[in-house]
Coordinates of C-alpha atoms and ligand atoms in Angstrom, one line a residue:
X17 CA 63.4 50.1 180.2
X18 CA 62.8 47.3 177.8
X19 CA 65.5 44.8 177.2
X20 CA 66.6 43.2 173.6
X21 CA 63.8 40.2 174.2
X22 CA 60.6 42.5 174.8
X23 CA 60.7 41.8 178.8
X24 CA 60.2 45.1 180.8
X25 CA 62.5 46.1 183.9
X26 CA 60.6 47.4 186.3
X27 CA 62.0 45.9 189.6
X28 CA 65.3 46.0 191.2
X29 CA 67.0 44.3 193.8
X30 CA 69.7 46.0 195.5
X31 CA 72.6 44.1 197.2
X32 CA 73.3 46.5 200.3
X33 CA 76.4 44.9 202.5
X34 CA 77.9 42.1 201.3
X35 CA 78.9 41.3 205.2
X36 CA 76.6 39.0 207.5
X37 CA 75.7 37.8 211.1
X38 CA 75.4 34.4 210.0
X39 CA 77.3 31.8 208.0
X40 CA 74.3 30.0 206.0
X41 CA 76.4 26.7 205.0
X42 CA 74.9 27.4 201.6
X43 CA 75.9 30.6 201.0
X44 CA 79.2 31.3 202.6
X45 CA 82.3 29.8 203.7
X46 CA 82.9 30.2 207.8
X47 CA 86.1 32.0 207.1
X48 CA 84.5 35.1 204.4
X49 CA 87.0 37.8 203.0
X50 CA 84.6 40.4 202.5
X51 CA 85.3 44.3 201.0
X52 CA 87.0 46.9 201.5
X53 CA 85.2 50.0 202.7
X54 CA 86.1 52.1 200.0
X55 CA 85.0 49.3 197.5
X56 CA 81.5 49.2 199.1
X57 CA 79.2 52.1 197.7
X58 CA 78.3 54.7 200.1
X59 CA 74.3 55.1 201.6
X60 CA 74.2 58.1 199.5
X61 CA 76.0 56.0 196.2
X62 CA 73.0 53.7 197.0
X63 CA 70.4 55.8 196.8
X64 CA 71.5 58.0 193.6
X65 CA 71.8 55.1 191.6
X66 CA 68.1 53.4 192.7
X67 CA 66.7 57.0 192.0
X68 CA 67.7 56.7 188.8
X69 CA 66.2 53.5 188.1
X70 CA 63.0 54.3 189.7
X71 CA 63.0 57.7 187.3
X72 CA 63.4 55.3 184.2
X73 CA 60.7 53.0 185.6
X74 CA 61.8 50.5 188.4
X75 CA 58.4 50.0 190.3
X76 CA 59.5 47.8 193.0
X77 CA 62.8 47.9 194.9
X78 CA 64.2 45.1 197.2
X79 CA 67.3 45.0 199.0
X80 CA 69.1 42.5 200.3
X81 CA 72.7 41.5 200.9
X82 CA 74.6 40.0 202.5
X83 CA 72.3 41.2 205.8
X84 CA 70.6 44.2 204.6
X85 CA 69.8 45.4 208.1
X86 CA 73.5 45.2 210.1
X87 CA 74.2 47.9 207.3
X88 CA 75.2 50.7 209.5
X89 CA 72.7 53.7 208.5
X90 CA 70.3 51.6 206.6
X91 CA 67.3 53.1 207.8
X92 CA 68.3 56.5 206.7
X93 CA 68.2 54.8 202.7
X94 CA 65.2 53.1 203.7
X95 CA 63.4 56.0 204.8
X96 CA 64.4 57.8 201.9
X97 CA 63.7 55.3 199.2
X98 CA 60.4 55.2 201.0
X99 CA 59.1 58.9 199.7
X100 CA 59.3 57.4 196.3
X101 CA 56.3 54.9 197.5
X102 CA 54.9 58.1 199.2
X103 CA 55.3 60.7 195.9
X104 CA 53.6 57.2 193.7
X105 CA 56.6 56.9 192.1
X106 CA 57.2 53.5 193.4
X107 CA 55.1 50.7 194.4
X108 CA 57.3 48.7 196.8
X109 CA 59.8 49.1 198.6
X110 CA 61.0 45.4 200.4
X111 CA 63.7 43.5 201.9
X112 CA 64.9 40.1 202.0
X113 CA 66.1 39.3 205.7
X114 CA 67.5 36.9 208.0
X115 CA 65.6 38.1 210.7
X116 CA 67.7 39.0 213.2
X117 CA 67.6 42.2 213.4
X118 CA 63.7 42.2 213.2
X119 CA 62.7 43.2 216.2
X120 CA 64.5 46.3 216.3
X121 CA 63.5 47.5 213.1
X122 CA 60.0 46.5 212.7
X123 CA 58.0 49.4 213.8
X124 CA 60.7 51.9 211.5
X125 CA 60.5 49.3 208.4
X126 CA 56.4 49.7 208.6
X127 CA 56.6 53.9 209.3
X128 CA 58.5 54.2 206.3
X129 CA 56.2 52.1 203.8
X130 CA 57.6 49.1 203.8
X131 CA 54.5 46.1 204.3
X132 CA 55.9 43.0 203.0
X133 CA 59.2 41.1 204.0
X134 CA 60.7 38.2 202.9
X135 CA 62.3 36.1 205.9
X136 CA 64.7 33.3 205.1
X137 CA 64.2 30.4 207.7
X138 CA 65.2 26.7 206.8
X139 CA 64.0 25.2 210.1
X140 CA 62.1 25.4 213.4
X141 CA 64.7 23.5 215.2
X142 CA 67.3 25.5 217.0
X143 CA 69.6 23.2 216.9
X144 CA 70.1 22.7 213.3
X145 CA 68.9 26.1 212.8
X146 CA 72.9 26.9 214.3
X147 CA 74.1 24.0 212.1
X148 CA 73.0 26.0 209.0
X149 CA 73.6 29.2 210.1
X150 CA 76.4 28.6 211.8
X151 CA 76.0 31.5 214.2
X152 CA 72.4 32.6 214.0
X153 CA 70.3 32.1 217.0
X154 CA 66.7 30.5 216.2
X155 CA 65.0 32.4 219.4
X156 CA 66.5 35.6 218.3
X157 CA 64.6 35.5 214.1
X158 CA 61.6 33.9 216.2
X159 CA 60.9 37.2 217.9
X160 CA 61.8 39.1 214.9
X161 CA 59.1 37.3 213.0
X162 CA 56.4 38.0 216.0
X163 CA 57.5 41.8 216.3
X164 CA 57.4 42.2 212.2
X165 CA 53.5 40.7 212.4
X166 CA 53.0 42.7 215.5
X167 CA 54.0 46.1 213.2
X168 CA 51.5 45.1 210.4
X169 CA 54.6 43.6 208.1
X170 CA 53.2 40.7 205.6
X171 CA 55.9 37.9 205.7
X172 CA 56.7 35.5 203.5
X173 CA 59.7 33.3 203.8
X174 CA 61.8 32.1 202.6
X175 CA 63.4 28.2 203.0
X176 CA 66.6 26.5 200.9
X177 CA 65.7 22.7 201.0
X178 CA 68.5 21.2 201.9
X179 CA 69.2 17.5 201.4
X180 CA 69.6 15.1 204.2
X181 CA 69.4 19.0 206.8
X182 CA 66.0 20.2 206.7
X183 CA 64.2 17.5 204.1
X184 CA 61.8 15.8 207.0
X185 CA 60.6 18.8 208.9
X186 CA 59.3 20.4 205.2
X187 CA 55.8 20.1 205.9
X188 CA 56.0 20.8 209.6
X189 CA 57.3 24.1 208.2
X190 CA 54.1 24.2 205.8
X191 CA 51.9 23.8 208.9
X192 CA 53.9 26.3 210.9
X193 CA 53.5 29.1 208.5
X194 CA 49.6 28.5 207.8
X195 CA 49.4 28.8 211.9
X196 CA 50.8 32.3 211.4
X197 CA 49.4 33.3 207.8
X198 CA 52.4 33.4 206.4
X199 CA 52.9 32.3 202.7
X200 CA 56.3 30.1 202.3
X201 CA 58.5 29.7 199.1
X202 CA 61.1 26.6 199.1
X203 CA 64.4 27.2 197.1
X204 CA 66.8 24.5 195.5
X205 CA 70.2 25.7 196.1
X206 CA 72.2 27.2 193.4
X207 CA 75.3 26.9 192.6
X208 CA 77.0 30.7 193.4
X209 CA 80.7 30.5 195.0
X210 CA 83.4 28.5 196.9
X211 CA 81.5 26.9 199.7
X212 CA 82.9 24.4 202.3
X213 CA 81.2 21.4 201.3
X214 CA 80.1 19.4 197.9
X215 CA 77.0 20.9 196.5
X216 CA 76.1 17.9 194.7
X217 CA 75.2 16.0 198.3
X218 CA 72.9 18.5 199.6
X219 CA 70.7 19.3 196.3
X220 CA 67.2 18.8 196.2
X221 CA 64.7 18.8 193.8
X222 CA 61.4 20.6 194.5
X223 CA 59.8 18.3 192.6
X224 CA 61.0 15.8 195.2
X225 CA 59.5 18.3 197.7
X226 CA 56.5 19.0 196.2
X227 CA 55.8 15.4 196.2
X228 CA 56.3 14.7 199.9
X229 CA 54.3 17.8 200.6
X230 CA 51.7 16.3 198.3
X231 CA 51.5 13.3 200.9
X232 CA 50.3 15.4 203.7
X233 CA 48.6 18.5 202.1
X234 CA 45.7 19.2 199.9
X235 CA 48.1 21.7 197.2
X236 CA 46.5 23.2 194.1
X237 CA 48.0 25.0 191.0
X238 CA 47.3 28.7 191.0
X239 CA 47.3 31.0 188.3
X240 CA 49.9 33.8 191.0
X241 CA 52.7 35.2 189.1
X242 CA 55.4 37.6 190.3
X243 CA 57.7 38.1 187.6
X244 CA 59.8 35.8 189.5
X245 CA 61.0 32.3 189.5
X246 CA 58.3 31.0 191.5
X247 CA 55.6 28.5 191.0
X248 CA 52.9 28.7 193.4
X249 CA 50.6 26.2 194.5
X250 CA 47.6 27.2 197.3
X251 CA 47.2 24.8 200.2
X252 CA 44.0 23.9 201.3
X253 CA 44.0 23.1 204.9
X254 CA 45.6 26.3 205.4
X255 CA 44.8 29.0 203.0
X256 CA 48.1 30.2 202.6
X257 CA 50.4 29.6 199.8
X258 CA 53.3 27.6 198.9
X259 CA 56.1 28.4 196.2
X260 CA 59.1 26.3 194.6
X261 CA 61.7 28.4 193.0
X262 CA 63.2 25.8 191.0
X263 CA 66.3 27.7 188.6
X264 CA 67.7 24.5 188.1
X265 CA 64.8 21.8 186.8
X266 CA 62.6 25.0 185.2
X267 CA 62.9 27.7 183.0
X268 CA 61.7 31.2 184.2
X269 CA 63.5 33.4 182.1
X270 CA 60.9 34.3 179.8
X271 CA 59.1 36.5 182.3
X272 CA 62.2 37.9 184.0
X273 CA 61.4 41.5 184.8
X274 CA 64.7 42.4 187.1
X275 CA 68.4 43.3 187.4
X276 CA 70.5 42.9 190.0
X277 CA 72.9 45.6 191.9
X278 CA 75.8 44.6 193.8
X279 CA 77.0 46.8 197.2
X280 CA 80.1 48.0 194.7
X281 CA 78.0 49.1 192.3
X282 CA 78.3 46.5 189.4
X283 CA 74.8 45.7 188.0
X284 CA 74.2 42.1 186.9
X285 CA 71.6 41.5 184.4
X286 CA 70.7 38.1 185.2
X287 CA 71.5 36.1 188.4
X288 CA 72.7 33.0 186.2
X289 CA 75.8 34.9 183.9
X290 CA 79.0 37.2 184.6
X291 CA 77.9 39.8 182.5
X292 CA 77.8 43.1 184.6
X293 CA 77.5 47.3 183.9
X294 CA 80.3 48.7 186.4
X295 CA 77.8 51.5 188.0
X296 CA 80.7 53.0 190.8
X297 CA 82.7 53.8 187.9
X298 CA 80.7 55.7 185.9
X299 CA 78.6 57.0 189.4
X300 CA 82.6 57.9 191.1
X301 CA 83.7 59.6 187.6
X302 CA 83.5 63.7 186.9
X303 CA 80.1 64.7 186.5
X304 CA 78.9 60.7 187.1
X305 CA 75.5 61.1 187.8
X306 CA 74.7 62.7 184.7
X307 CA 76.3 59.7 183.0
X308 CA 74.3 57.2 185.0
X309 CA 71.1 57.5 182.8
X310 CA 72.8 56.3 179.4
X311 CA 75.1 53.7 181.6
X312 CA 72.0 51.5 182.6
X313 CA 70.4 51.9 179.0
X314 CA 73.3 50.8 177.6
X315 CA 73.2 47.4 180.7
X316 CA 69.5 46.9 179.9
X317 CA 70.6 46.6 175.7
X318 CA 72.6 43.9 176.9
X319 CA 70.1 41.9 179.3
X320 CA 70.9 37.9 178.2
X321 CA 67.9 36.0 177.6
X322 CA 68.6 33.7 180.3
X323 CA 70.9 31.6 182.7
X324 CA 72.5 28.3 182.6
X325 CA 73.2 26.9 186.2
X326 CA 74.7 23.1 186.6
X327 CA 75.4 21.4 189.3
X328 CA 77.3 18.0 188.0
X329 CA 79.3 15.8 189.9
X330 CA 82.2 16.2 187.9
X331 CA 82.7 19.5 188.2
X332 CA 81.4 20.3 191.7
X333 CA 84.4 22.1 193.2
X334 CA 83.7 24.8 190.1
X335 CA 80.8 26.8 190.6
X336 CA 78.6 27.7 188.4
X337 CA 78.6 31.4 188.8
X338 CA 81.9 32.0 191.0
X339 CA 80.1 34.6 193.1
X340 CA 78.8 33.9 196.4
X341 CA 74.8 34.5 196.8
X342 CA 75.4 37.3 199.0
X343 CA 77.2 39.3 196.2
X344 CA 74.3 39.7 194.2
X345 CA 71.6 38.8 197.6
X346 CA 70.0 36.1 195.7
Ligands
SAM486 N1 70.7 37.7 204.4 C1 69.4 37.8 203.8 C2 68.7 36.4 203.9 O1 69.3 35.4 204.2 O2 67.5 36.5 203.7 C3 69.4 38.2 202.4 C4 70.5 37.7 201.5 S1 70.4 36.0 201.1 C5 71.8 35.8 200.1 C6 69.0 35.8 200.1 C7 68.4 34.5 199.9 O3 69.3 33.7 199.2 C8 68.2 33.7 201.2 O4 66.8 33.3 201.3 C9 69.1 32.5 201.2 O5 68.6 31.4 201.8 C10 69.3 32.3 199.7 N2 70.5 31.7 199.3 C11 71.8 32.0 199.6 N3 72.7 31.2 199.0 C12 71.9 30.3 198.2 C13 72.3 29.3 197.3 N4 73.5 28.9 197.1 N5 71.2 28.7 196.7 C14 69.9 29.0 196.9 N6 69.6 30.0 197.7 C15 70.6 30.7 198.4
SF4_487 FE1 73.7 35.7 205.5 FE2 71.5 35.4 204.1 FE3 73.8 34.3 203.2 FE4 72.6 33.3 205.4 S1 71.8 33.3 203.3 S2 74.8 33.7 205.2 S3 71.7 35.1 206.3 S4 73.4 36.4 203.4

């Protein structure tokens, strides 16, 4: 699949629940409405439309939500998805995690091919870790991390730098994750959906970050590219590796290899615009799956060539893009 501007698709991130055992401040507003059953596409929906994209060339799969594993049934799409990696038709299968659900699942995640994770975690204190999360429990992802390490999973996580919440203890977090080998990726927030607060207050630059980090840690441009937004800088004291995902100060478009599919089946084309391929309808219609194949093609011919996120004072009751991160799972 190769979009209008030359750039290949070959990895696909698949929103499975929008629903959630936390309330990240960020992300979602305390009281959430979220879908109706019938709205949400089925395990089996799931799975037809992701074998289709891995038939026209999707090489790496991720999903994510919402909370990808309080999906009811999700290790039955998991282990399915995972005889793709098995038959070589794929080469990763992933998820993006809050963690709590870790230590229940680690040992399945790892039988059925899965070896890297990404775990979000802004904080090693517990009790700010229930201020952002609202109704997470730090001991519970703690363990979750340990039991995913203990099954063989690679971790990398994940952590929204959040102004005037989680600023100081940034480089604690750096030394926390070298302890464990565990790379680490620092996020600005984006503006996606009604949230509770202004977003303005709590941005923060990673170049900010970067700086501070700079202050305590020996951090050295390296030539590590995923595709993705993120720059990556190696640290010395530790070995491990640090990235900013910056969508608001830089420009990543150019090497954007991915499209995003929602739990209702819409497939967005870029995480920054509105533009979206209703899949359900054309999956849910007579002879749908047969239909699927020229439904994406036509999705990909219309891939923009990039996003155009603002966060401005003026405007900061308006988001950007007016769907929450857990919609499209980031
Ligand atoms: N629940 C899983 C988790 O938290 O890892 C997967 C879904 S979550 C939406 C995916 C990632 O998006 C998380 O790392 C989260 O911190 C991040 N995220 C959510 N809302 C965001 C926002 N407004 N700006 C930046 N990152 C955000
Ligand atoms: Fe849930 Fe992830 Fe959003 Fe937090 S960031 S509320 S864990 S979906």
């Amino acid at each position: 699949m190769i979009d209008p501007f030359g750039r290949e698709v070959s990895y696909l991130r698949v929103s499975v629940t929008d629903r959630c055992d936390f309330r990240c401040t960020y992300c979602m507003a305390e009281n959430m409405t979220f879908l109706p059953k019938k709205e949400v596409l089925s395990l089996e929906e799931l799975e037809a439309i992701t074998a289709t994209f891995i038939r026209k060339g999707v090489r790496k799969v991720r999903l994510t939500g919402g909370e990808p594993l309080v999906r009811k049934g999700i290790m039955t799409l998991i282990n399915n998805l995972g005889m793709y990696l098995q038959s070589g038709e794929l080469d990763e299968l992933t998820l993006t995690t809050n963690g709590s659900q870790l230590s229940r699942y680690a040992n399945s995640l790892y039988a059925a091919g899965v070896r890297r994770i990404n775990v979000s975690l802004d904080t090693l204190d517990p009790e700010r870790f229930a201020r952002i999360t609202r109704w997470g429990k730090l001991d519970k992802v703690l363990d979750g991390l340990q039991a995913a390490q203990d099954a063989g999973l690679k971790i990398k996580l994940n952590t929204v730098a959040v102004r005037g919440i989680n600023d100081q203890e940034l480089s604690d977090m750096v030394a926390w994750a070298g302890d464990r080998k565990m790379d680490i990726t620092f996020i600005e927030t984006m503006p996606m959906g009604e949230i509770d607060e202004l977003r303005s207050d709590r941005f923060l630059s990673l170049r900010e970050v970067r700086e501070t980090l700079s202050k305590d840690w020996n951090l050295s441009d390296i030539d590590f590219k995923t595709g993705g937004p993120a720059d990556y800088v190696q640290v010395a004291e530790t070995g491990q590796k640090v990235g900013f995902i910056t969508p608001l100060s830089h420009n990543f478009c150019e090497s954007c290899n991915r499209v995003r599919l929602t739990c209702t089946g819409m497939l967005y084309m870029c995480l920054g615009q509105n533009d979206n391929a209703d899949l359900r309808k054309v999956l849910r219609s007579e002879n749908g799956l047969s239909l699927l194949d020229a439904a994406i093609d036509e999705a990909i011919g219309r891939k923009p060539k990039g996003h155009d996120f603002v966060i401005d004072r003026s405007r900061d009751h308006i988001p950007a893009v007016a769907r929450h991160m857990s919609v499209t799972g980031g």
